[in-house]
Coordinates of C-alpha atoms in Angstrom, one line a residue:
M134 CA -98.0 -16.6 31.6
S135 CA -95.2 -14.3 32.9
L136 CA -91.6 -15.6 32.8
G137 CA -88.5 -13.8 34.0
R138 CA -84.9 -14.9 33.7
T139 CA -81.5 -13.9 35.1
R140 CA -78.4 -15.6 36.3
G141 CA -76.7 -16.5 39.5
V142 CA -73.6 -18.5 40.5
G143 CA -73.4 -21.6 42.6
L144 CA -70.3 -22.9 44.4
S145 CA -69.1 -26.5 44.5
G146 CA -66.1 -26.5 46.8
V147 CA -64.1 -23.5 45.6
N148 CA -65.2 -23.7 42.0
G149 CA -68.2 -21.8 40.7
F150 CA -70.8 -22.6 38.1
V151 CA -73.4 -20.3 36.4
V152 CA -77.0 -21.0 37.3
E153 CA -80.0 -20.0 35.2
V154 CA -82.6 -18.5 37.5
E155 CA -86.1 -18.7 36.1
A156 CA -89.3 -17.3 37.7
H157 CA -92.8 -18.1 36.6
V158 CA -95.5 -15.8 38.0
A159 CA -99.2 -16.6 37.5
G160 CA -102.6 -16.2 39.2
G161 CA -104.3 -18.8 41.3
L162 CA -103.7 -19.9 44.8
P163 CA -100.8 -17.8 46.2
G164 CA -97.6 -19.6 46.9
F165 CA -93.8 -19.5 46.4
V166 CA -92.0 -22.6 45.4
I167 CA -88.3 -23.1 44.5
S168 CA -87.0 -26.1 42.7
G169 CA -83.5 -26.9 41.7
L170 CA -81.9 -28.8 44.7
G171 CA -81.3 -25.8 47.0
D172 CA -80.2 -26.0 50.6
S173 CA -82.2 -24.7 53.6
A174 CA -80.8 -21.1 53.0
V175 CA -82.2 -21.2 49.4
K176 CA -85.5 -22.6 50.5
Q177 CA -85.9 -19.8 53.0
A178 CA -85.4 -17.1 50.3
P179 CA -89.1 -16.8 49.5
E180 CA -89.8 -15.4 53.0
R181 CA -87.2 -12.7 52.5
I182 CA -88.4 -11.9 48.9
K183 CA -92.0 -11.6 50.1
A184 CA -91.0 -9.1 52.8
V185 CA -88.9 -7.1 50.5
S186 CA -91.4 -7.0 47.7
S187 CA -93.7 -4.8 49.7
L188 CA -91.0 -2.1 49.5
V189 CA -91.2 -2.0 45.7
E190 CA -94.3 -0.4 44.1
G191 CA -96.5 -2.8 42.2
M192 CA -94.6 -6.0 43.3
L193 CA -97.3 -7.9 45.2
V194 CA -95.7 -11.3 45.4
N195 CA -98.0 -12.4 48.3
Q196 CA -100.9 -12.3 45.9
R197 CA -99.4 -14.4 43.1
R198 CA -98.3 -18.0 42.6
V199 CA -94.5 -17.9 42.0
T200 CA -92.5 -20.9 40.8
M201 CA -88.7 -20.7 40.7
N202 CA -86.3 -23.0 39.0
L203 CA -82.5 -23.0 39.5
S204 CA -80.9 -24.7 36.5
P205 CA -79.0 -27.0 36.3
A206 CA -81.6 -28.5 38.6
G207 CA -79.5 -31.5 39.5
R208 CA -76.6 -29.6 41.1
R209 CA -76.8 -28.6 44.7
K210 CA -77.2 -24.8 45.4
V211 CA -75.9 -23.6 48.7
G212 CA -76.1 -20.3 50.5
T213 CA -78.0 -17.0 50.6
G214 CA -76.1 -15.6 47.6
F215 CA -79.1 -16.5 45.3
D216 CA -81.4 -14.1 47.0
L217 CA -80.7 -11.2 44.7
A218 CA -81.0 -13.3 41.5
I219 CA -84.3 -14.7 42.7
F220 CA -85.6 -11.2 43.5
V221 CA -84.6 -9.9 40.0
A222 CA -86.1 -12.9 38.2
V223 CA -89.4 -12.4 40.0
A224 CA -89.4 -8.7 39.4
A225 CA -88.7 -9.3 35.7
A226 CA -91.5 -11.8 35.4
M227 CA -93.9 -9.3 37.0
G228 CA -92.8 -6.5 34.6
I229 CA -91.3 -4.4 37.4
I230 CA -88.0 -4.3 35.6
P231 CA -87.3 -4.9 31.8
R232 CA -86.8 -8.6 31.1
T233 CA -84.3 -8.1 28.3
V234 CA -81.9 -6.0 30.5
V235 CA -81.4 -8.6 33.2
R236 CA -81.5 -11.8 31.1
D237 CA -77.7 -12.2 30.7
V238 CA -76.6 -10.4 33.9
V239 CA -75.3 -12.4 36.9
H240 CA -76.7 -11.3 40.3
I241 CA -75.0 -12.3 43.6
G242 CA -76.0 -11.2 47.1
E243 CA -78.1 -11.7 50.2
I244 CA -81.2 -9.6 50.8
G245 CA -82.2 -8.2 54.2
L246 CA -85.8 -7.5 55.3
D247 CA -85.1 -3.8 54.9
G248 CA -84.2 -4.2 51.3
S249 CA -80.5 -3.9 51.8
V250 CA -78.1 -6.1 49.8
R251 CA -75.7 -7.8 52.1
G252 CA -72.3 -9.3 51.4
V253 CA -71.7 -13.0 51.0
A254 CA -68.7 -15.3 51.1
G255 CA -67.1 -16.7 47.9
V256 CA -67.7 -13.7 45.7
L257 CA -64.2 -14.0 44.0
P258 CA -64.6 -17.6 42.8
S259 CA -68.2 -16.9 41.8
V260 CA -67.3 -13.9 39.7
H261 CA -64.3 -15.8 38.2
A262 CA -66.7 -18.6 37.2
A263 CA -69.0 -16.0 35.6
A264 CA -66.1 -14.5 33.6
L265 CA -65.1 -18.0 32.3
A266 CA -68.7 -18.6 31.2
G267 CA -68.6 -15.4 29.1
V268 CA -70.7 -13.2 31.3
R269 CA -70.0 -9.5 30.8
H270 CA -71.9 -7.9 33.6
V271 CA -72.2 -8.9 37.2
V272 CA -74.1 -7.2 40.1
V273 CA -72.7 -7.8 43.6
P274 CA -73.2 -6.3 47.0
A275 CA -71.3 -3.0 47.5
V276 CA -69.2 -4.5 50.3
N277 CA -68.0 -7.2 47.9
A278 CA -67.4 -5.0 44.8
A279 CA -63.7 -4.5 45.4
E280 CA -63.2 -8.2 45.8
A281 CA -65.2 -8.9 42.6
R282 CA -63.0 -6.4 40.6
L283 CA -60.0 -8.6 41.2
V284 CA -61.4 -10.6 38.3
S285 CA -60.7 -9.1 34.9
G286 CA -62.8 -9.5 31.8
L287 CA -66.2 -8.3 33.0
K288 CA -68.0 -5.2 34.4
V289 CA -68.8 -5.2 38.1
H290 CA -71.8 -3.2 39.3
A291 CA -72.2 -2.5 43.0
V292 CA -75.6 -2.5 44.7
A293 CA -76.6 -1.6 48.2
D294 CA -80.4 -1.7 48.1
V295 CA -83.0 -3.5 45.9
R296 CA -85.0 -0.3 45.4
E297 CA -81.9 1.4 44.0
L298 CA -81.3 -1.6 41.7
V299 CA -84.9 -1.5 40.4
Q300 CA -84.7 2.2 39.7
R301 CA -81.4 1.8 37.9
Y302 CA -82.8 -0.9 35.7
R303 CA -85.8 1.2 34.8
D304 CA -83.5 4.2 34.0
L305 CA -81.4 2.0 31.8
A306 CA -84.4 0.8 29.9
R307 CA -85.4 4.4 29.2
G308 CA -81.9 5.3 28.0
R309 CA -81.0 7.4 31.0
A310 CA -77.5 7.6 32.5
V311 CA -77.1 6.1 35.9
D312 CA -74.5 7.0 38.5
P313 CA -72.4 4.4 40.3
I314 CA -73.5 3.4 43.8
A315 CA -71.2 4.6 46.5
E316 CA -69.1 1.8 48.0
P317 CA -68.1 1.6 51.6
P318 CA -64.5 2.7 52.2
H319 CA -62.0 -0.1 52.4
P320 CA -60.4 -0.6 55.9
E321 CA -56.9 0.7 56.1
T322 CA -54.2 -2.0 55.8
A323 CA -52.9 -2.9 59.2
A324 CA -49.4 -1.7 60.0
P325 CA -46.8 -4.2 58.8
T326 CA -45.4 -6.3 61.6
R327 CA -41.8 -7.3 61.8
A328 CA -41.2 -10.3 59.6
T329 CA -39.7 -13.4 61.2
D330 CA -36.1 -13.9 60.1
L331 CA -34.1 -17.1 59.9
S332 CA -31.2 -15.3 61.7
D333 CA -33.4 -15.2 64.8
V334 CA -32.8 -18.9 65.3
L335 CA -29.5 -19.6 67.0
G336 CA -27.5 -22.6 66.0
Q337 CA -29.4 -25.6 64.6
S338 CA -27.3 -25.8 61.5
E339 CA -28.6 -29.2 60.5
A340 CA -32.2 -28.2 60.9
K341 CA -31.6 -25.0 58.9
I342 CA -30.1 -27.1 56.1
A343 CA -33.2 -29.3 56.1
L344 CA -35.4 -26.2 56.1
E345 CA -33.6 -24.8 53.1
I346 CA -33.8 -28.1 51.2
A347 CA -37.5 -28.3 52.0
A348 CA -38.1 -24.8 50.7
A349 CA -36.1 -25.4 47.5
G350 CA -37.7 -28.6 46.5
G351 CA -41.2 -28.5 48.1
H352 CA -40.3 -31.4 50.4
H353 CA -42.2 -32.3 53.6
L354 CA -40.4 -32.0 56.9
L355 CA -40.4 -33.4 60.4
L356 CA -38.7 -31.6 63.3
A357 CA -38.3 -33.7 66.4
G358 CA -36.6 -32.5 69.6
P359 CA -37.1 -31.2 73.1
P360 CA -39.3 -28.3 74.1
G361 CA -37.8 -24.9 73.5
A362 CA -35.3 -26.1 70.9
G363 CA -36.8 -23.9 68.2
K364 CA -39.0 -26.3 66.2
T365 CA -41.9 -23.8 65.9
M366 CA -39.5 -20.9 65.1
L367 CA -38.0 -22.9 62.3
A368 CA -41.4 -23.8 60.9
E369 CA -42.7 -20.3 61.0
R370 CA -39.8 -19.1 58.9
L371 CA -40.4 -21.5 56.1
P372 CA -43.0 -19.3 54.2
G373 CA -40.4 -16.5 54.2
L374 CA -38.0 -18.7 52.2
L375 CA -40.7 -19.5 49.6
P376 CA -41.0 -17.3 46.4
P377 CA -44.2 -15.3 45.9
L378 CA -47.2 -17.0 44.3
D379 CA -47.7 -16.7 40.6
E380 CA -50.9 -15.2 39.2
E381 CA -52.7 -18.6 39.0
Q382 CA -51.7 -19.7 42.5
A383 CA -52.6 -16.3 43.9
M384 CA -56.1 -16.5 42.4
S385 CA -56.6 -20.0 43.8
V386 CA -55.4 -19.1 47.3
T387 CA -57.5 -15.9 47.4
A388 CA -60.6 -17.8 46.2
I389 CA -60.1 -20.3 49.0
H390 CA -59.9 -17.6 51.6
S391 CA -62.9 -15.9 50.0
V392 CA -65.0 -19.1 50.4
L393 CA -63.9 -19.4 54.0
G394 CA -64.7 -15.8 54.7
L395 CA -61.0 -15.1 55.6
L396 CA -60.3 -12.4 53.0
D397 CA -59.3 -9.5 55.3
E398 CA -57.8 -7.3 52.6
V399 CA -59.2 -6.7 49.2
R400 CA -56.2 -7.9 47.1
L401 CA -54.8 -11.0 45.7
I402 CA -52.8 -13.1 48.2
T403 CA -49.3 -13.3 46.9
K404 CA -47.5 -14.8 49.9
P405 CA -47.7 -18.5 50.6
P406 CA -50.2 -19.1 53.4
F407 CA -49.1 -20.6 56.7
V408 CA -51.8 -22.6 58.5
A409 CA -51.2 -24.0 62.0
P410 CA -54.3 -25.6 63.4
H411 CA -54.6 -26.6 67.1
H412 CA -54.0 -30.2 67.9
G413 CA -57.6 -30.5 69.1
A414 CA -59.0 -29.8 65.6
S415 CA -61.4 -32.4 64.2
Q416 CA -60.9 -34.3 61.0
S417 CA -63.5 -32.2 59.3
A418 CA -61.6 -29.0 60.3
I419 CA -58.3 -30.4 59.0
I420 CA -59.4 -32.4 55.9
G421 CA -62.7 -30.6 55.1
G422 CA -66.3 -31.6 55.3
G423 CA -69.1 -30.7 57.7
S424 CA -72.8 -31.6 57.9
G425 CA -75.0 -30.2 55.1
H426 CA -72.5 -27.8 53.5
I427 CA -69.1 -29.2 52.6
R428 CA -66.4 -26.6 53.5
P429 CA -62.7 -26.6 52.8
G430 CA -60.4 -27.7 55.7
A431 CA -57.0 -26.6 56.8
I432 CA -55.2 -28.6 54.2
T433 CA -57.1 -26.6 51.5
Q434 CA -56.5 -23.3 53.3
A435 CA -52.8 -24.2 53.2
N436 CA -52.8 -24.8 49.4
C437 CA -49.7 -23.5 47.8
G438 CA -48.3 -22.8 51.2
V439 CA -47.3 -24.6 54.5
L440 CA -49.4 -26.7 56.9
F441 CA -47.7 -26.8 60.3
L442 CA -48.9 -29.4 62.8
D443 CA -47.3 -28.5 66.1
E444 CA -47.3 -31.2 68.8
T445 CA -48.1 -33.7 66.0
P446 CA -48.5 -36.8 68.3
E447 CA -51.3 -34.9 70.2
F448 CA -53.5 -34.9 67.0
D449 CA -56.1 -37.6 66.6
K450 CA -54.6 -40.6 64.9
G451 CA -57.5 -40.6 62.4
V452 CA -56.7 -37.0 61.4
L453 CA -53.0 -37.9 60.8
Q454 CA -53.9 -41.0 58.8
A455 CA -56.3 -38.9 56.6
L456 CA -53.4 -36.8 55.4
R457 CA -51.8 -39.7 53.5
T458 CA -53.9 -39.4 50.3
P459 CA -53.8 -35.6 50.0
L460 CA -50.0 -35.8 50.4
E461 CA -49.8 -38.1 47.4
R462 CA -52.5 -36.5 45.1
G463 CA -52.4 -32.8 46.0
T464 CA -56.2 -32.9 46.2
V465 CA -58.8 -34.1 48.7
T466 CA -62.2 -35.5 47.7
I467 CA -65.0 -35.3 50.3
A468 CA -67.8 -37.7 49.4
R469 CA -71.4 -37.6 50.7
A470 CA -74.5 -39.5 49.7
T471 CA -75.8 -36.6 47.6
E472 CA -72.6 -35.0 46.3
S473 CA -68.8 -35.3 46.0
V474 CA -66.6 -32.2 46.2
T475 CA -62.8 -32.0 45.4
F476 CA -60.6 -29.4 46.9
P477 CA -57.0 -28.4 46.1
A478 CA -54.5 -29.5 48.7
R479 CA -51.0 -29.0 47.3
F480 CA -49.3 -28.0 50.5
Q481 CA -46.0 -28.5 52.3
L482 CA -46.4 -30.5 55.5
V483 CA -44.2 -29.5 58.5
L484 CA -44.5 -31.7 61.6
A485 CA -43.1 -31.0 65.0
A486 CA -42.9 -33.5 67.9
N487 CA -41.3 -33.7 71.3
P488 CA -39.4 -36.9 72.1
C489 CA -42.0 -38.1 74.6
P490 CA -45.2 -36.9 76.3
C491 CA -43.4 -35.1 79.1
G492 CA -40.8 -33.6 76.7
N493 CA -37.8 -34.6 78.8
G494 CA -36.8 -37.8 77.1
W495 CA -33.8 -36.3 75.3
G496 CA -30.1 -36.8 76.0
Q497 CA -29.8 -39.3 78.9
G498 CA -33.5 -38.7 79.8
V499 CA -32.8 -38.3 83.5
D500 CA -35.8 -36.1 84.1
C501 CA -38.2 -38.1 81.9
T502 CA -41.2 -39.6 83.7
C503 CA -42.6 -41.5 80.7
S504 CA -42.6 -45.3 80.5
V505 CA -41.5 -47.2 77.5
A506 CA -45.1 -48.0 76.7
M507 CA -46.1 -44.3 76.9
R508 CA -43.3 -43.4 74.4
R509 CA -44.3 -46.1 72.0
S510 CA -47.9 -45.0 72.2
Y511 CA -46.9 -41.3 71.8
F512 CA -44.9 -41.8 68.6
G513 CA -47.2 -44.6 67.4
K514 CA -49.6 -42.0 66.1
L515 CA -46.9 -41.1 63.5
S516 CA -47.4 -44.3 61.6
G517 CA -44.9 -45.7 59.2
P518 CA -46.9 -45.0 56.1
L519 CA -47.3 -41.3 57.1
L520 CA -43.6 -40.9 58.0
D521 CA -42.6 -42.6 54.8
R522 CA -44.2 -39.7 53.0
V523 CA -42.2 -37.1 54.9
D524 CA -39.0 -36.5 52.9
L525 CA -36.8 -34.9 55.6
Q526 CA -36.8 -36.0 59.3
V527 CA -34.3 -34.3 61.5
H528 CA -33.5 -34.0 65.2
V529 CA -33.5 -30.4 66.6
Q530 CA -30.7 -30.1 69.2
A531 CA -31.5 -29.0 72.8
P532 CA -30.5 -25.4 73.5
G533 CA -27.3 -24.8 75.3
L534 CA -24.9 -22.0 76.4
T535 CA -22.6 -22.7 73.4
M536 CA -25.6 -22.1 71.1
A537 CA -26.4 -18.8 72.7
A538 CA -22.9 -17.6 72.2
Q539 CA -22.9 -18.3 68.4
P540 CA -23.2 -15.4 66.0
P541 CA -26.5 -14.9 64.1
G542 CA -26.7 -17.2 61.0
E543 CA -27.8 -16.3 57.5
S544 CA -30.8 -14.1 57.1
T545 CA -34.0 -15.2 55.4
R546 CA -33.2 -12.9 52.4
V547 CA -29.9 -14.7 51.7
V548 CA -31.3 -18.2 52.0
A549 CA -34.5 -17.2 50.0
A550 CA -32.2 -16.1 47.1
R551 CA -30.6 -19.6 46.9
V552 CA -34.0 -21.2 47.1
A553 CA -35.3 -19.1 44.2
A554 CA -32.2 -20.0 42.1
A555 CA -32.7 -23.7 42.8
R556 CA -36.4 -23.5 41.9
A557 CA -35.5 -21.8 38.7
V558 CA -33.2 -24.7 37.8
Q559 CA -36.0 -27.1 38.5
R560 CA -38.5 -25.3 36.3
Q561 CA -36.0 -25.3 33.5
R562 CA -35.3 -29.0 34.0
W563 CA -38.9 -30.1 34.1
R564 CA -40.2 -27.5 31.6
G565 CA -41.3 -30.1 29.1
L566 CA -43.2 -32.0 31.8
L567 CA -45.2 -29.0 33.2
V568 CA -48.4 -30.3 31.6
E569 CA -48.4 -32.8 34.5
G570 CA -47.9 -30.1 37.1
W571 CA -44.3 -31.1 37.9
A572 CA -42.6 -27.8 38.7
L573 CA -40.5 -29.0 41.7
N574 CA -38.4 -32.0 42.5
A575 CA -40.9 -33.1 45.2
H576 CA -43.7 -33.4 42.4
V577 CA -41.7 -35.6 40.0
P578 CA -42.6 -39.3 40.1
G579 CA -39.9 -41.7 41.3
S580 CA -40.4 -43.8 38.2
L581 CA -39.1 -40.9 36.1
L582 CA -36.1 -40.4 38.3
R583 CA -35.4 -44.1 38.0
S584 CA -35.8 -44.2 34.2
S585 CA -32.9 -44.4 31.8
A586 CA -32.9 -40.7 31.0
W587 CA -32.5 -39.6 34.7
R588 CA -31.1 -42.6 36.4
L589 CA -28.0 -41.8 38.5
P590 CA -24.9 -44.0 38.2
P591 CA -24.6 -47.0 40.6
S592 CA -21.7 -45.3 42.4
A593 CA -24.0 -42.5 43.4
T594 CA -27.0 -44.5 44.5
A595 CA -25.0 -47.3 46.2
P596 CA -26.0 -46.1 49.8
L597 CA -29.6 -46.1 48.7
D598 CA -29.4 -49.4 47.0
R599 CA -28.0 -51.1 50.1
R600 CA -30.7 -49.7 52.3
L601 CA -33.4 -50.8 49.9
E602 CA -31.8 -54.3 49.6
R603 CA -31.7 -54.7 53.4
G604 CA -35.3 -53.5 53.7
S605 CA -34.5 -50.6 55.9
I606 CA -36.1 -48.2 53.4
S607 CA -39.1 -48.6 51.2
L608 CA -39.3 -47.9 47.5
R609 CA -41.3 -44.8 48.4
G610 CA -38.5 -43.7 50.7
Y611 CA -36.0 -44.5 48.0
D612 CA -37.7 -42.2 45.6
R613 CA -38.1 -39.4 48.1
S614 CA -34.5 -39.6 49.0
L615 CA -33.7 -39.3 45.3
R616 CA -35.8 -36.2 45.0
C617 CA -34.0 -34.6 48.0
A618 CA -30.7 -35.5 46.5
W619 CA -31.7 -33.7 43.3
T620 CA -32.7 -30.6 45.4
I621 CA -29.4 -30.7 47.2
A622 CA -27.6 -30.8 43.9
D623 CA -29.6 -27.8 42.7
L624 CA -28.7 -25.8 45.7
S625 CA -25.0 -26.8 45.2
G626 CA -25.0 -25.8 41.6
R627 CA -24.4 -29.3 40.3
Q628 CA -26.2 -30.6 37.2
R629 CA -26.8 -34.0 38.8
P630 CA -26.5 -35.4 42.3
G631 CA -23.5 -37.4 43.3
R632 CA -22.8 -39.8 46.1
D633 CA -22.3 -36.9 48.6
Q634 CA -25.7 -35.5 47.9
V635 CA -27.4 -38.9 48.2
E636 CA -25.7 -39.6 51.5
L637 CA -26.7 -36.2 52.8
A638 CA -30.3 -36.9 51.7
L639 CA -30.2 -40.2 53.6
S640 CA -28.8 -38.6 56.7
L641 CA -31.7 -36.1 56.8
R642 CA -34.2 -38.8 56.0
R643 CA -34.4 -40.7 59.4
Q644 CA -32.7 -39.7 62.6
P645 CA -32.4 -41.9 65.8
G646 CA -35.4 -41.5 68.1
V647 CA -37.7 -40.1 65.3
A648 CA -38.9 -43.4 63.9
A649 CA -42.4 -44.5 64.8

């Protein structure tokens, strides 16, 4: 009996897990079987391995009976990234390469029929999982080597061809020095484009205040108004007001982009992502899912950043309703009959909507061609439960000549400095509660803000109390208004919000014509 072992890495969502790859090679009726709950790409690996084995001297896989096992056998294995590990395990079992050298090495990569080792998606989270499992050496395709080196704590070895890899292992077993394999040059970073600046937006003082509050406290925002008023411009400038991602957030965001194959530059992403899907996107594209292989959706791609839904009422109602649970939990779980995958989804939601389908239903609405039923159906997609989770809901004024004559407002740099200061205050305030992930006012449970330690005096909460008593605001809306009031106080330099901050939070909570 000949048994060879090495390691690979599987992905479940955006998290990796180390897989023991075992190969048993024996005589008898030729065959190649893989067990361990692999998908169709894994099951097709034997054909690629058979073709490549003819390129390596003495590796006659077609004449042997090969049995592979990917352990843990009960977890689903997805993708072509197991090709290299399967090849190495078979080669070790047949004595082509030393078994002891490859036993504790992780191998990741797809194999071409010419023996080349091709790049795969998700190398960053795979290598990160290997490092957390205590692996010290990992072999990856040369095109993915720079991405893999973003993870510290292990040695990354690049490989471009399986024949080179076999020869290198043989040289290592004989005590010979091996030269590193040449890696392809990294593409030059694209020339930086002009950053969007908040001063480009003329007027819209109320909307700019709401944007600053949303950035400072991590609050969700709805911008409603006529076409051309600047809703999209305002939304696109929100990421510029947010501080850079910390190391943990940067690793999470970069890993998500790696799994999606969107990692254009080999570096950690330190800027909050801005994701703006088209209103024709399906629920799987927004929330995540897909047939066979479960992939992250737009809400996961926007993790630690901004998800902007332009023309929100044009989105499918089921898509909008599916946002409710991720907005509350910061995660989304996609369940299938065979597996359940949880993705991170801690994003800031920005919605933009016209007043009606034709867009002319503002002011006196003289040019509006929409019926009352059409308007109700249009905004009916923004259900009450969804709007109740949106902290700030403001009306963007129609552009006019007086607005064009106004001088430019504050720049992004000036407003971002105030946002950073307000966030520093929040981190200090909730420092003892960070074990729960509460770093911003928007993350703090309302029950805590209503507790004796943080309860505001009745004189300050009187406007909120009256609205709650009349039933014009829900308890969820009450709590979200409290969070906004705390953020307004942080921006104002106050230790606690007063009546003025509560009233401002309420005025930015629900504007006429915005309600569903």
